[in-house]
CSV table of C-alpha atoms in Angstrom, one decimal:
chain,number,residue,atom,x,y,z
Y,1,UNK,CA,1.4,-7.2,52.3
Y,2,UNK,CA,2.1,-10.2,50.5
Y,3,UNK,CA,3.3,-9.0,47.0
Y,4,UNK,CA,6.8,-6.8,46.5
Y,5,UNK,CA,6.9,-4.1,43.6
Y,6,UNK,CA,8.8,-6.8,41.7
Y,7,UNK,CA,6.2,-9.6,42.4
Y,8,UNK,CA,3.5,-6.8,40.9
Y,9,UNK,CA,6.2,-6.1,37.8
Y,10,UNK,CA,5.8,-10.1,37.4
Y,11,UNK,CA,2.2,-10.7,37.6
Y,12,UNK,CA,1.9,-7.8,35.0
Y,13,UNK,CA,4.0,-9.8,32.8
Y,14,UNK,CA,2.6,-13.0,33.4
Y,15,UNK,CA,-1.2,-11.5,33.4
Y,16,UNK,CA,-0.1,-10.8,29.6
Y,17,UNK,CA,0.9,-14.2,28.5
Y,18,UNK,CA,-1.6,-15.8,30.7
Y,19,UNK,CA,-4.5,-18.1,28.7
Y,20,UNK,CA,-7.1,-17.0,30.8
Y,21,UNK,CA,-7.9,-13.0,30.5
Y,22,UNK,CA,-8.3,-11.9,34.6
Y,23,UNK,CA,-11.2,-10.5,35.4
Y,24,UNK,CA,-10.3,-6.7,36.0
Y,25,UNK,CA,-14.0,-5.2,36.9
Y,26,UNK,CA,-16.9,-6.5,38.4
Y,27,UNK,CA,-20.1,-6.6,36.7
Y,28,UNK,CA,-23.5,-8.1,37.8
Y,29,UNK,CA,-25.7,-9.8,35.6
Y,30,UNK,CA,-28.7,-7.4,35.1
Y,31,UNK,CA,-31.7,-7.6,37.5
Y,32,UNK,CA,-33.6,-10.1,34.9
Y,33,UNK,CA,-30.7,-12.4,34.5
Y,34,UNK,CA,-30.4,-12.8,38.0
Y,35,UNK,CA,-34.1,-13.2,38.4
Y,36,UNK,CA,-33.7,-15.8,35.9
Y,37,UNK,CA,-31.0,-18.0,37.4
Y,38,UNK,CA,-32.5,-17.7,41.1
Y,39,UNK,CA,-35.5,-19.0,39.8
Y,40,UNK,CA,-33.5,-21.8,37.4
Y,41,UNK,CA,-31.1,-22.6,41.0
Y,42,UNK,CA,-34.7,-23.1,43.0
Y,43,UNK,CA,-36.1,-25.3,40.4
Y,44,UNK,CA,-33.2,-27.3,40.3
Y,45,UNK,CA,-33.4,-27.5,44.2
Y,46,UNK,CA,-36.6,-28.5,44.7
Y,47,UNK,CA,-36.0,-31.2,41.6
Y,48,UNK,CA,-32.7,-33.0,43.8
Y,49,UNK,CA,-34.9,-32.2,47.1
Y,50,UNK,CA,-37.7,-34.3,46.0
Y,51,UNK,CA,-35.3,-37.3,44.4
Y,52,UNK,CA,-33.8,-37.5,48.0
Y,53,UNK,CA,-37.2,-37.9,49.6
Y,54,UNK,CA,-38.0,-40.7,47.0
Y,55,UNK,CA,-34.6,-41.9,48.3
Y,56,UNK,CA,-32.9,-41.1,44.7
Y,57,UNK,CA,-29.8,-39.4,44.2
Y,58,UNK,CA,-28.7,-39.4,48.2
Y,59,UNK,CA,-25.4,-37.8,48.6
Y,60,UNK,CA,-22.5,-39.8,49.8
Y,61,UNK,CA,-21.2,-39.1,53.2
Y,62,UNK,CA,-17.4,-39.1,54.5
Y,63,UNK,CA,-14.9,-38.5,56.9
Y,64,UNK,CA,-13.6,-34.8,56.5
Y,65,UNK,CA,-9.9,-36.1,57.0
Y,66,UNK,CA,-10.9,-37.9,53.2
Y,67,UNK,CA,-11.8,-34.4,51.8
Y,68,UNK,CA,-8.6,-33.0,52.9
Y,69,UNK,CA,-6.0,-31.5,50.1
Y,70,UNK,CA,-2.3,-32.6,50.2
Y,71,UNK,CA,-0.2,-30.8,52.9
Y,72,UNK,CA,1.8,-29.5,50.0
Y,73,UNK,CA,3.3,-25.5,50.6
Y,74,UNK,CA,0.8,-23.5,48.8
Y,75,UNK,CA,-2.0,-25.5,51.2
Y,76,UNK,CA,0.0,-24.9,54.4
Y,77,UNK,CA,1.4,-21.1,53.7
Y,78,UNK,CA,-2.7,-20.1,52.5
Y,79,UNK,CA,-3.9,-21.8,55.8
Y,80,UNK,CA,-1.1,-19.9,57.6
Y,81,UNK,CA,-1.8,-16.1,55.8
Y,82,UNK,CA,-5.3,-16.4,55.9
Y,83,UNK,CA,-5.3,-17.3,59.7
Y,84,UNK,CA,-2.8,-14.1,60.0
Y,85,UNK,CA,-5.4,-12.2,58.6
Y,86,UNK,CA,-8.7,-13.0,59.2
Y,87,UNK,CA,-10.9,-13.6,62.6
Y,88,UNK,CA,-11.6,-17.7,63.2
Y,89,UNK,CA,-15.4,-17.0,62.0
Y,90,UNK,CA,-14.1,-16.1,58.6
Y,91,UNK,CA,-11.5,-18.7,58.5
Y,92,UNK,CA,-13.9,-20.9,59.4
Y,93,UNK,CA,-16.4,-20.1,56.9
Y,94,UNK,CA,-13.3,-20.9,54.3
Y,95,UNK,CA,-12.8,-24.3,55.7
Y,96,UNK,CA,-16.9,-25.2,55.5
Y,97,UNK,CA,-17.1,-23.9,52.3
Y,98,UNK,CA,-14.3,-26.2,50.7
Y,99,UNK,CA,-15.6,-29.1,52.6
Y,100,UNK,CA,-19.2,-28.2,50.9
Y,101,UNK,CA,-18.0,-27.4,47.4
Y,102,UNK,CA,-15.4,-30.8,47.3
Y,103,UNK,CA,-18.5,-32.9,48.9
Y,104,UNK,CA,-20.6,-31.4,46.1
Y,105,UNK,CA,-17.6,-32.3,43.1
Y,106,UNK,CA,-17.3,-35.5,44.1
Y,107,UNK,CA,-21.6,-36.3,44.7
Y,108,UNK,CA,-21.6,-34.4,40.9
Y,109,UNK,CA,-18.7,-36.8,39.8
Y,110,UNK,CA,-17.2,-33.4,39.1
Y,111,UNK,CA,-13.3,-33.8,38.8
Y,112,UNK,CA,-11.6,-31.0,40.6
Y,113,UNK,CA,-8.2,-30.3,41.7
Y,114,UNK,CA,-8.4,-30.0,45.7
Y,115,UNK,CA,-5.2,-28.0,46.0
Y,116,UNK,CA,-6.6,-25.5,43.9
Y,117,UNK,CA,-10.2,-25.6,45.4
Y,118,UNK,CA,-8.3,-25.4,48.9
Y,119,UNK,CA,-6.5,-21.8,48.5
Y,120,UNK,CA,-9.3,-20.7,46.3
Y,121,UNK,CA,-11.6,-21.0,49.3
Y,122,UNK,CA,-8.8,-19.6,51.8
Y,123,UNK,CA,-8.5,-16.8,49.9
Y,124,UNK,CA,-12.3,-16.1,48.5
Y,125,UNK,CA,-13.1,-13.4,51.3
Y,126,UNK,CA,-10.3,-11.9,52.2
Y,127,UNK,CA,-11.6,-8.6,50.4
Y,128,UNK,CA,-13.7,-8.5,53.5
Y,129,UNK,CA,-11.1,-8.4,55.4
Y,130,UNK,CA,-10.7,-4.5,56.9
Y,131,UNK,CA,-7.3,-4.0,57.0
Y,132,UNK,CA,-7.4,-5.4,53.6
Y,133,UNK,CA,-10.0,-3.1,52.6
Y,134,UNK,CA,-8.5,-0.1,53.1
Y,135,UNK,CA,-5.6,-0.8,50.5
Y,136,UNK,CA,-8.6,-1.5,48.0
Y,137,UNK,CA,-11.6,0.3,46.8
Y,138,UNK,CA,-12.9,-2.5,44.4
Y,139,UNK,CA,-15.6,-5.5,44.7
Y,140,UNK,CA,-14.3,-7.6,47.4
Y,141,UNK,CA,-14.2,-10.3,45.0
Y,142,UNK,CA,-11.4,-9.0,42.7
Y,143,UNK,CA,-9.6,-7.9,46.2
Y,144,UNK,CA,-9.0,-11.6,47.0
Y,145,UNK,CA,-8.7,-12.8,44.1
Y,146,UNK,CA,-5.8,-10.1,43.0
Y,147,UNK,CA,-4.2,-11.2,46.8
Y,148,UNK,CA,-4.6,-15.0,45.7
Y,149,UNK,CA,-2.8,-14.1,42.1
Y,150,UNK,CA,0.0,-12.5,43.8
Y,151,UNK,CA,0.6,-15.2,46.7
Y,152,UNK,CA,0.3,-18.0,43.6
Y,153,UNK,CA,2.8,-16.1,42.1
Y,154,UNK,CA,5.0,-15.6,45.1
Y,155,UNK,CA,5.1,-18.5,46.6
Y,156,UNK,CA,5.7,-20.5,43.0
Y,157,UNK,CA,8.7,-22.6,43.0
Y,158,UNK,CA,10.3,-25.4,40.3
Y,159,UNK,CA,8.7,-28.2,41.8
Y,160,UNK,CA,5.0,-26.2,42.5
Y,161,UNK,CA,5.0,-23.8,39.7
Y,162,UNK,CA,1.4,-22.0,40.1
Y,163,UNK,CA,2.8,-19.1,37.6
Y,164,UNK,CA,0.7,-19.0,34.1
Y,165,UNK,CA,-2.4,-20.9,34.2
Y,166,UNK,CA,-3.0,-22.0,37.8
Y,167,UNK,CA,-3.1,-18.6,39.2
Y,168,UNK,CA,-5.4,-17.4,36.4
Y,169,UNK,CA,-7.9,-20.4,37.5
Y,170,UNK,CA,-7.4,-19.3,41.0
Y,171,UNK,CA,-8.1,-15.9,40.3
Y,172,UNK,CA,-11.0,-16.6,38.5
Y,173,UNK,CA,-12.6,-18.8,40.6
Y,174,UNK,CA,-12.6,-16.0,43.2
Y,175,UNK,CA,-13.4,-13.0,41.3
Y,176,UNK,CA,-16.8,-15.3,40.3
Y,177,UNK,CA,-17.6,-17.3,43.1
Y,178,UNK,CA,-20.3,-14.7,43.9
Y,179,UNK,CA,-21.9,-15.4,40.3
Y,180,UNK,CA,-25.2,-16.9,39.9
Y,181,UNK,CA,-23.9,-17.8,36.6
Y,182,UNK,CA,-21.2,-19.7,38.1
Y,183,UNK,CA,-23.3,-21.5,40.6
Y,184,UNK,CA,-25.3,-22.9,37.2
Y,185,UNK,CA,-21.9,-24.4,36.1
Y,186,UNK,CA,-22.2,-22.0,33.1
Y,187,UNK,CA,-19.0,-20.7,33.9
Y,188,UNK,CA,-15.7,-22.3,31.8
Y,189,UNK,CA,-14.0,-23.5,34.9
Y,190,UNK,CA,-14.4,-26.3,37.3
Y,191,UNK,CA,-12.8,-24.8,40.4
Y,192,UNK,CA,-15.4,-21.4,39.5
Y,193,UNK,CA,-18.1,-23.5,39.9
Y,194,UNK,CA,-17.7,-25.6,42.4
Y,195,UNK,CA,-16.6,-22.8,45.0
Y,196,UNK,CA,-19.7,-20.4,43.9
Y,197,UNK,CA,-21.4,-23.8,44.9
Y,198,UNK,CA,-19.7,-24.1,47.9
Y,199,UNK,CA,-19.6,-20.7,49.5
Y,200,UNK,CA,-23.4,-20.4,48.8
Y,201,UNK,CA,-24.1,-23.6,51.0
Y,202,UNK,CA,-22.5,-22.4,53.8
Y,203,UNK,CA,-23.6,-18.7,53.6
Y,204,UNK,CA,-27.3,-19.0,52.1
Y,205,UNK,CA,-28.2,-22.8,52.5
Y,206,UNK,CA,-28.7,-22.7,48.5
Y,207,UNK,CA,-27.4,-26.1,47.2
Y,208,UNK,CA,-27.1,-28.0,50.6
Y,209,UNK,CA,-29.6,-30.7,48.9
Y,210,UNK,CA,-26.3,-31.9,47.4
Y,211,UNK,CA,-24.1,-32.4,50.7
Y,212,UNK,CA,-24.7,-35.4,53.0
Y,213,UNK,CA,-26.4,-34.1,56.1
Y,214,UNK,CA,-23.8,-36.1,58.4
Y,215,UNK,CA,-21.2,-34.0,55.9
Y,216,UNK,CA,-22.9,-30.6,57.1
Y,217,UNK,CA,-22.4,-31.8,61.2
Y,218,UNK,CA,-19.1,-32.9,60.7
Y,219,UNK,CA,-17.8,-29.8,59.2
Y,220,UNK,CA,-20.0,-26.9,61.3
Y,221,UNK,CA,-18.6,-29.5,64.5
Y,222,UNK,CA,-15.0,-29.1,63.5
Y,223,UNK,CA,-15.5,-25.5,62.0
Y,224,UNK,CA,-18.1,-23.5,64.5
Y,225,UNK,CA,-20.1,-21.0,63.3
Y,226,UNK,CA,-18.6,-18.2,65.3
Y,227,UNK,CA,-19.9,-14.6,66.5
């Protein structure tokens, strides 16, 4: 368990003087909206899919070890916790995902803060997690995103202070990543967006028009799709 009762008694606190309000229950957009932004996200698709065949808009490639975040604490304890937790094909999943979503900022000239984007994505499914589960009986979603407030908020210090703010945007960007809505950039935060856009290449092949096909080897090669 990552959080003490006094870490809890703290995010209360700070959950009240937070800017962002957390998202505390998970609702789906109802069965037209969603039909509406599926078929908004397909047109889209097949727009930037027939650019790239016209040789128009092709992504940029890279290197992954460019696309890396800053070895900074909060990178190296999530990498740490999650691979405590979770079995290599989920941990794996995390680590294509933020390659996809930072590839995808960057082709977008979307600025996004890569730390940020990094423990968002380490933390995004940990509600699936079943040891995890069984302490929880909501949405998956707000399960990892609750564990992500509370290890922002633990693992805070003077010189990385992640209390207020930054662990609202992290929670956020979990709790939604799952949203259509988010995946449209019709959310009102950057690292929402970008993961929602990031999880979904990896998992449903929905926005991989945007990602360098040498980008998608390089990051399925170093991260295996696993059993």
């Amino acid at each position: 368990v990552i959080a003490t009762s006094t870490m809890k008694e703290s995010q209360e606190e700070d959950a009240a003087t937070s800017p962002i309000s957390l998202t505390s229950s998970f609702v789906l957009p109802n069965s037209c909206e969603q039909l509406l932004y599926f078929v908004r996200l397909q047109t889209r698709s097949g727009v930037v899919q027939g650019l790239r065949k016209l040789g128009v808009n092709t992504p940029p490639t890279f290197d992954l070890k460019s696309l890396e975040p800053k070895q900074s604490n909060f990178v190296v304890r999530s990498i740490e916790i999650i691979k405590e937790l979770e079995p290599d094909y989920l941990f794996n999943h995390n680590m294509r995902a933020y390659y996809f979503a930072l590839a995808y900022s960057i082709k977008s000239d979307i600025k996004v803060d890569r730390e940020l984007l990094f423990v968002a994505a380490m933390f995004h499914d940990l509600g699936l997690v079943e040891q995890v589960q069984e302490e929880n009986t909501d949405h998956f979603e707000l399960v990892g995103a609750r564990k992500a407030y509370e290890f922002a908020l633990e693992y805070s210090t003077d010189d990385e202070d992640w209390t207020g703010e930054r662990a609202a945007l992290l929670h956020e960007a979990i709790a939604l990543h799952t949203s259509l809505k988010s995946m449209m950039n019709e959310s009102d935060h950057i690292t929402e967006h970008v993961l929602s856009v990031g999880t979904a290449c990896d998992v449903t092949g929905m926005g991989l028009e945007h990602i360098h096909e040498n980008v998608v080897d390089k990051a399925v090669q170093a991260h295996p799709r696993l059993e």
